[in-house]
XYZ file of C-alpha atoms in Angstrom:
422
model
C -8.799 -27.631 -23.986
C -8.366 -24.616 -22.656
C -9.807 -22.311 -25.501
C -12.445 -24.682 -25.772
C -13.302 -23.315 -21.565
C -12.954 -19.988 -22.478
C -15.445 -20.488 -25.522
C -17.574 -22.162 -22.998
C -17.733 -19.849 -20.229
C -17.956 -16.849 -22.862
C -21.188 -18.836 -23.234
C -21.960 -18.906 -20.137
C -21.535 -15.295 -19.539
C -23.776 -14.113 -22.626
C -26.385 -16.158 -20.806
C -26.725 -13.053 -17.835
C -24.937 -10.713 -15.907
C -22.890 -11.133 -12.631
C -23.787 -10.372 -9.776
C -21.562 -8.344 -8.320
C -19.903 -7.930 -5.229
C -20.582 -4.912 -1.770
C -18.069 -2.304 -1.155
C -18.390 1.107 0.555
C -16.965 4.567 0.361
C -16.918 7.834 2.658
C -15.385 11.057 2.139
C -15.083 13.959 4.794
C -13.976 17.105 4.459
C -13.096 19.677 7.268
C -10.882 22.712 8.401
C -8.315 22.109 5.506
C -8.532 18.119 5.635
C -10.101 15.444 3.375
C -10.090 11.995 4.380
C -11.471 9.812 1.740
C -12.448 5.985 3.153
C -13.207 2.608 1.235
C -14.284 -0.785 2.421
C -13.247 -3.639 -0.403
C -15.739 -6.236 0.142
C -13.886 -8.960 -1.701
C -13.962 -12.900 -1.757
C -9.897 -12.496 -3.607
C -7.185 -13.663 -1.889
C -4.622 -11.680 -3.420
C -4.524 -8.244 -2.637
C -1.413 -5.817 -3.351
C -0.777 -2.122 -3.232
C 1.486 -0.993 -5.867
C 3.324 2.333 -6.635
C 3.750 3.588 -10.022
C 5.751 6.970 -11.672
C 4.614 7.368 -15.408
C 3.040 10.843 -15.277
C 2.105 12.239 -12.431
C 3.019 9.374 -9.314
C -0.079 7.289 -8.276
C -0.297 4.544 -5.824
C -3.273 1.580 -6.223
C -4.358 -1.708 -4.529
C -6.408 -4.033 -5.838
C -7.072 -8.122 -5.819
C -8.749 -8.635 -9.182
C -6.371 -9.493 -12.111
C -7.843 -9.048 -14.956
C -7.239 -10.363 -18.214
C -3.726 -12.507 -16.604
C -1.246 -10.615 -14.925
C -3.087 -7.540 -15.240
C -4.278 -6.107 -11.561
C -7.189 -3.465 -11.474
C -7.429 -0.866 -9.507
C -10.035 -0.863 -6.622
C -8.882 2.338 -5.101
C -5.973 5.255 -5.553
C -4.451 8.075 -5.037
C -1.801 10.269 -7.086
C 0.627 12.899 -5.866
C -2.251 15.939 -6.508
C -4.390 14.411 -3.872
C -6.394 12.859 -6.012
C -8.348 9.692 -4.958
C -10.869 7.042 -6.366
C -12.435 3.925 -5.417
C -14.351 1.221 -7.394
C -17.670 0.205 -6.151
C -19.741 -2.720 -8.269
C -23.376 -2.124 -8.652
C -25.976 -3.409 -11.753
C -26.890 0.315 -13.530
C -30.556 0.023 -14.621
C -30.644 -0.359 -18.766
C -30.661 2.835 -20.693
C -30.877 3.436 -24.396
C -28.524 6.463 -24.234
C -25.621 5.895 -26.781
C -22.178 7.344 -26.291
C -21.004 6.032 -30.045
C -19.089 9.186 -30.125
C -16.960 9.013 -27.487
C -13.162 6.729 -27.670
C -13.344 3.659 -27.005
C -11.653 1.761 -23.779
C -9.419 -0.522 -24.357
C -8.605 -1.472 -21.211
C -9.527 -1.051 -17.539
C -6.721 -1.414 -16.060
C -4.912 1.113 -18.202
C -7.582 3.520 -18.284
C -8.480 3.810 -14.815
C -4.625 4.067 -13.806
C -4.555 6.866 -16.267
C -6.843 9.405 -14.896
C -4.618 9.030 -12.066
C -1.446 9.627 -13.952
C -2.894 12.769 -16.045
C -5.093 14.457 -13.326
C -4.991 16.758 -10.624
C -8.241 17.569 -9.366
C -11.797 16.345 -9.852
C -12.839 19.342 -12.834
C -10.149 17.495 -14.575
C -11.486 13.911 -14.203
C -14.737 14.930 -15.307
C -12.873 16.745 -18.469
C -10.626 13.426 -19.312
C -13.199 11.100 -18.214
C -16.073 12.859 -20.604
C -13.445 11.585 -23.476
C -14.634 8.136 -23.192
C -17.438 5.738 -23.935
C -17.487 5.148 -19.829
C -20.744 3.070 -20.775
C -19.442 0.154 -20.744
C -19.037 -0.143 -17.099
C -21.911 -1.149 -16.322
C -21.765 -2.947 -13.595
C -19.785 0.019 -12.036
C -20.054 3.571 -10.302
C -16.752 5.095 -9.408
C -16.098 7.752 -6.920
C -13.497 10.570 -7.143
C -12.089 13.077 -4.361
C -9.800 15.460 -4.533
C -7.736 17.350 -1.737
C -10.165 20.044 -1.787
C -13.518 18.264 -0.889
C -14.682 18.139 -4.107
C -15.841 14.564 -5.660
C -17.357 13.494 -8.971
C -20.199 10.062 -8.930
C -19.085 8.462 -12.571
C -22.142 6.434 -13.297
C -22.195 4.622 -17.269
C -24.088 7.180 -18.412
C -23.596 10.125 -15.796
C -21.101 12.656 -14.340
C -22.441 14.148 -10.937
C -19.762 16.773 -9.163
C -20.437 17.577 -5.273
C -18.702 19.261 -2.767
C -20.915 17.912 0.336
C -18.476 18.033 3.647
C -19.688 14.509 3.897
C -21.140 11.852 1.810
C -21.156 7.822 1.875
C -21.544 5.987 -0.853
C -22.624 2.023 -1.596
C -23.678 -0.561 -4.983
C -26.224 2.091 -6.245
C -26.198 4.176 -8.724
C -26.742 7.647 -6.987
C -28.904 8.898 -10.319
C -31.519 6.645 -9.653
C -32.064 6.932 -5.962
C -35.228 10.147 -5.283
C -35.461 8.849 -1.896
C -32.397 7.367 -0.021
C -34.533 6.708 2.818
C -35.588 3.962 0.547
C -31.773 2.180 0.598
C -31.565 -1.007 2.659
C -27.891 -1.788 2.398
C -27.169 -1.846 5.693
C -23.408 -0.657 5.610
C -24.606 2.454 4.200
C -27.518 3.187 6.450
C -25.001 2.553 9.379
C -22.287 5.290 7.548
C -24.923 7.879 7.234
C -26.399 7.080 11.061
C -22.396 7.463 12.623
C -22.112 10.769 10.357
C -25.246 12.684 11.271
C -24.335 14.181 14.694
C -20.644 14.744 13.718
C -17.787 14.574 11.629
C -14.194 14.430 12.029
C -11.177 13.797 10.367
C -8.595 12.213 13.096
C -8.124 8.454 11.742
C -9.369 7.129 15.225
C -12.731 8.640 14.053
C -12.290 7.383 10.515
C -11.164 4.216 11.636
C -14.653 3.684 13.681
C -16.668 4.516 10.565
C -14.537 1.824 8.258
C -15.957 -0.345 10.999
C -18.662 0.285 11.624
C -19.651 0.115 7.788
C -17.305 -3.141 7.013
C -18.985 -6.351 5.828
C -18.063 -10.138 8.129
C -20.813 -12.398 6.785
C -21.542 -15.601 8.859
C -20.298 -18.673 5.985
C -16.343 -18.192 5.975
C -16.421 -14.993 7.688
C -15.999 -13.340 4.127
C -16.510 -9.705 4.115
C -14.201 -6.489 3.904
C -10.623 -7.271 2.398
C -9.118 -4.098 2.562
C -10.062 -1.076 4.549
C -7.731 1.804 2.983
C -8.594 5.310 4.989
C -6.762 8.036 2.685
C -5.153 11.574 3.738
C -5.356 13.338 0.399
C -4.050 16.345 2.190
C -0.829 14.553 3.307
C -0.447 11.646 1.023
C -0.825 8.899 3.133
C -2.693 5.981 3.302
C -3.805 3.440 6.426
C -4.663 -0.300 5.389
C -6.351 -2.713 7.382
C -6.602 -5.833 6.255
C -9.500 -8.721 6.476
C -12.334 -6.330 8.719
C -9.382 -6.651 12.087
C -9.504 -2.689 12.609
C -6.704 -3.790 15.903
C -3.686 -3.556 13.052
C -2.733 -1.533 10.612
C -0.010 -0.782 7.870
C 0.908 3.515 6.228
C 2.190 3.983 3.142
C 3.251 8.011 2.351
C 2.678 8.096 -1.406
C 6.052 10.256 -1.742
C 8.581 7.949 0.016
C 7.266 5.607 -1.897
C 7.857 6.754 -4.821
C 11.170 7.800 -4.442
C 12.093 3.880 -5.075
C 10.331 3.761 -8.101
C 7.743 1.818 -9.496
C 7.938 -0.947 -6.715
C 4.715 -3.397 -4.966
C 3.850 -4.860 -1.590
C 1.883 -8.489 -1.132
C -0.650 -6.889 1.419
C -1.177 -10.400 3.010
C 2.619 -10.653 4.185
C 2.455 -7.115 5.648
C 0.902 -8.345 8.685
C 0.670 -11.086 10.688
C -1.739 -14.164 10.347
C -5.351 -13.684 10.562
C -7.635 -17.064 11.478
C -10.631 -15.874 9.284
C -8.360 -15.202 6.173
C -7.199 -18.533 6.703
C -10.364 -20.020 6.127
C -11.260 -17.934 3.390
C -8.438 -19.215 1.573
C -8.985 -22.979 2.398
C -12.448 -22.606 1.335
C -12.555 -23.501 -2.354
C -14.787 -22.286 -4.986
C -14.361 -21.898 -9.196
C -12.864 -18.106 -8.487
C -10.096 -19.811 -6.433
C -9.577 -23.228 -7.705
C -9.333 -24.083 -11.566
C -9.762 -28.376 -10.329
C -13.583 -26.945 -9.112
C -14.301 -24.749 -12.387
C -13.505 -27.525 -14.504
C -15.161 -29.559 -12.729
C -18.719 -27.529 -13.135
C -17.840 -26.859 -16.644
C -18.066 -30.778 -17.007
C -21.210 -31.060 -15.189
C -22.396 -28.322 -17.464
C -21.501 -29.811 -20.187
C -23.323 -33.079 -19.406
C -26.245 -31.595 -18.547
C -26.053 -29.527 -22.033
C -26.151 -32.737 -23.561
C -28.711 -34.457 -21.566
C -31.691 -32.153 -21.678
C -31.839 -32.312 -25.445
C -30.873 -36.212 -25.825
C -33.872 -37.104 -23.034
C -36.218 -34.908 -24.855
C -35.853 -36.176 -28.328
C -34.762 -39.927 -26.904
C -38.697 -40.153 -25.657
C -40.327 -38.665 -29.001
C -38.159 -41.384 -30.612
C -39.028 -44.124 -28.066
C -41.813 -42.898 -26.573
C -43.268 -46.898 -26.197
C -40.113 -48.026 -24.551
C -40.693 -48.891 -20.365
C -40.332 -45.765 -18.153
C -40.406 -43.530 -21.734
C -42.057 -40.710 -19.530
C -39.086 -40.553 -17.458
C -36.757 -38.678 -19.901
C -39.281 -36.144 -20.154
C -38.519 -35.103 -16.247
C -34.415 -36.007 -16.998
C -34.482 -33.617 -19.586
C -36.196 -30.649 -17.789
C -34.236 -31.575 -14.524
C -30.604 -31.527 -16.816
C -31.946 -28.105 -18.529
C -32.703 -26.839 -14.572
C -28.593 -28.183 -13.525
C -27.356 -26.772 -16.406
C -28.131 -23.229 -15.329
C -27.821 -23.659 -12.052
C -24.183 -24.754 -13.087
C -23.988 -21.438 -14.558
C -24.983 -19.858 -12.292
C -22.127 -21.826 -9.814
C -19.567 -20.767 -12.078
C -20.574 -16.806 -12.416
C -22.298 -16.051 -9.308
C -19.896 -16.130 -6.430
C -21.967 -14.494 -4.058
C -24.099 -17.875 -4.096
C -21.194 -19.379 -1.844
C -20.758 -16.797 0.621
C -24.340 -16.055 1.425
C -26.771 -17.853 3.250
C -28.519 -20.744 1.573
C -30.795 -21.091 -0.246
C -29.376 -17.746 -1.784
C -31.988 -14.993 -2.713
C -30.890 -12.226 -5.085
C -31.522 -8.796 -4.284
C -34.363 -9.431 -7.484
C -36.255 -12.535 -6.777
C -36.377 -14.444 -10.095
C -34.595 -17.296 -11.723
C -31.311 -17.419 -10.245
C -33.369 -17.692 -6.572
C -35.296 -20.287 -7.640
C -32.882 -22.199 -9.113
C -31.396 -21.873 -5.438
C -33.724 -24.713 -4.416
C -32.300 -27.428 -6.239
C -29.804 -28.547 -4.216
C -32.430 -29.826 -1.905
C -34.516 -30.914 -5.202
C -31.631 -33.032 -6.110
C -31.059 -34.119 -2.424
C -34.736 -35.539 -2.376
C -34.968 -36.976 -5.871
C -31.279 -38.580 -5.991
C -32.426 -42.015 -3.957
C -35.407 -42.014 -5.824
C -33.337 -41.665 -9.777
C -31.116 -44.308 -8.542
C -33.810 -46.638 -7.954
C -35.477 -46.038 -11.329
C -31.908 -46.402 -12.800
C -31.088 -50.019 -11.530
C -34.868 -50.867 -12.638
C -33.156 -49.354 -16.400
C -30.380 -51.180 -16.306
C -32.083 -54.663 -15.285
C -34.677 -54.757 -17.565
C -32.765 -52.660 -20.650
C -35.368 -50.972 -21.063
C -33.609 -47.965 -22.545
C -31.078 -47.886 -25.365
C -27.152 -48.178 -24.598
C -26.776 -44.433 -25.092
C -29.795 -43.504 -22.582
C -29.250 -45.570 -20.113
C -25.008 -45.050 -20.131
C -26.419 -41.185 -20.283
C -28.729 -41.670 -16.578
C -25.899 -43.201 -15.304
C -23.310 -40.780 -15.685
C -26.169 -38.200 -14.200
C -26.408 -40.030 -11.554
C -23.283 -40.068 -10.910
C -23.067 -36.324 -11.040
C -26.032 -35.771 -8.731
C -23.802 -37.661 -6.166
C -20.700 -35.788 -6.535
C -23.291 -32.371 -6.858
C -24.462 -33.265 -3.301
C -21.133 -33.914 -2.029
C -20.244 -30.225 -2.864
C -23.659 -28.844 -2.290
C -23.236 -30.354 1.176
C -19.345 -28.515 1.493
C -20.170 -24.916 -0.101
C -23.407 -24.865 2.840
C -25.697 -24.795 -0.017
C -28.187 -27.521 1.797
C -28.905 -25.625 4.885
C -31.394 -22.384 5.891
């Protein structure tokens, strides 16, 4: 059963790409001090900070378990003051190939190995240049060293800079010809904040991180962690779930002296009402029951679509036969929408109907909850007539009943997730 679910989800993944989560970052270098700030905007609920003594000692933060117990770093800092962060973004397709480079077997091991083996940005550039980093098509990586030099790593491009201030969000800098066209509010806020003044004090950086943070109306989702890294003193200050009144700090040297270890960040902070609301909000990303349920419904619609179509052509003269064509099309649409609900977590946290940044099929599919709400009563009435008159073959009738039960179940879920509100 478990293997079948993995195969099914893998097939779903091949049908399209995931919608990425927003983040934002900046660096400031002034009078020999470099500060690096990262807003980690995500719905993952198990953030950690951990320390590794292998090679150059380093600390990492992250909340995404990839490959079972393999917690992948989202940001980090090593004992030489080299830091990095990950910003998710959809990169433009390019035919350029890096097949002559070394393959990357593990995302987590690769990202950690860079901090364990490099002292500064130029060493990072040389290290990464050995690998086929084009496999990270939905990521841009931001590296900064204690001297203030930085490196932007895109799937096919490595760009070094040394501006005293730099702000980045979810976009590929190499594709931007006019930065005034960037519409991401968190990026605009950061650039505006730094326009007239730069400072490396913790108070200034906290205010900058605050103005760049995200807090959406639905369930308060947004910035899970804000980390502000002093690259010269090797200290990180962490704020949890966009509450900038409380912080915890870690000194890398002191923590490395304790050996390899980690802390659950949630346990380091007092209860946060918005975070508790997020924990209680169930989606496929945090509920195996919901994930399995949507897989079952997707399977039902995947079977129903071709079945009703074939049944129509085999029994086109039967009573109500023409409705099978509509049911076939509706099942196909709902199968695609189940795929979206399983893979595009933004749907659950952004206003309904969800609109992708590039209008397309997924944006149209987001109106399906409204369509199902309108159609459910007529379809139930039709189902009753089909059963009362024995108009269809038994399997077709039972499949129609199963679909109607699925519609009713989905309407309940749509209301729970707020997908039926403007």
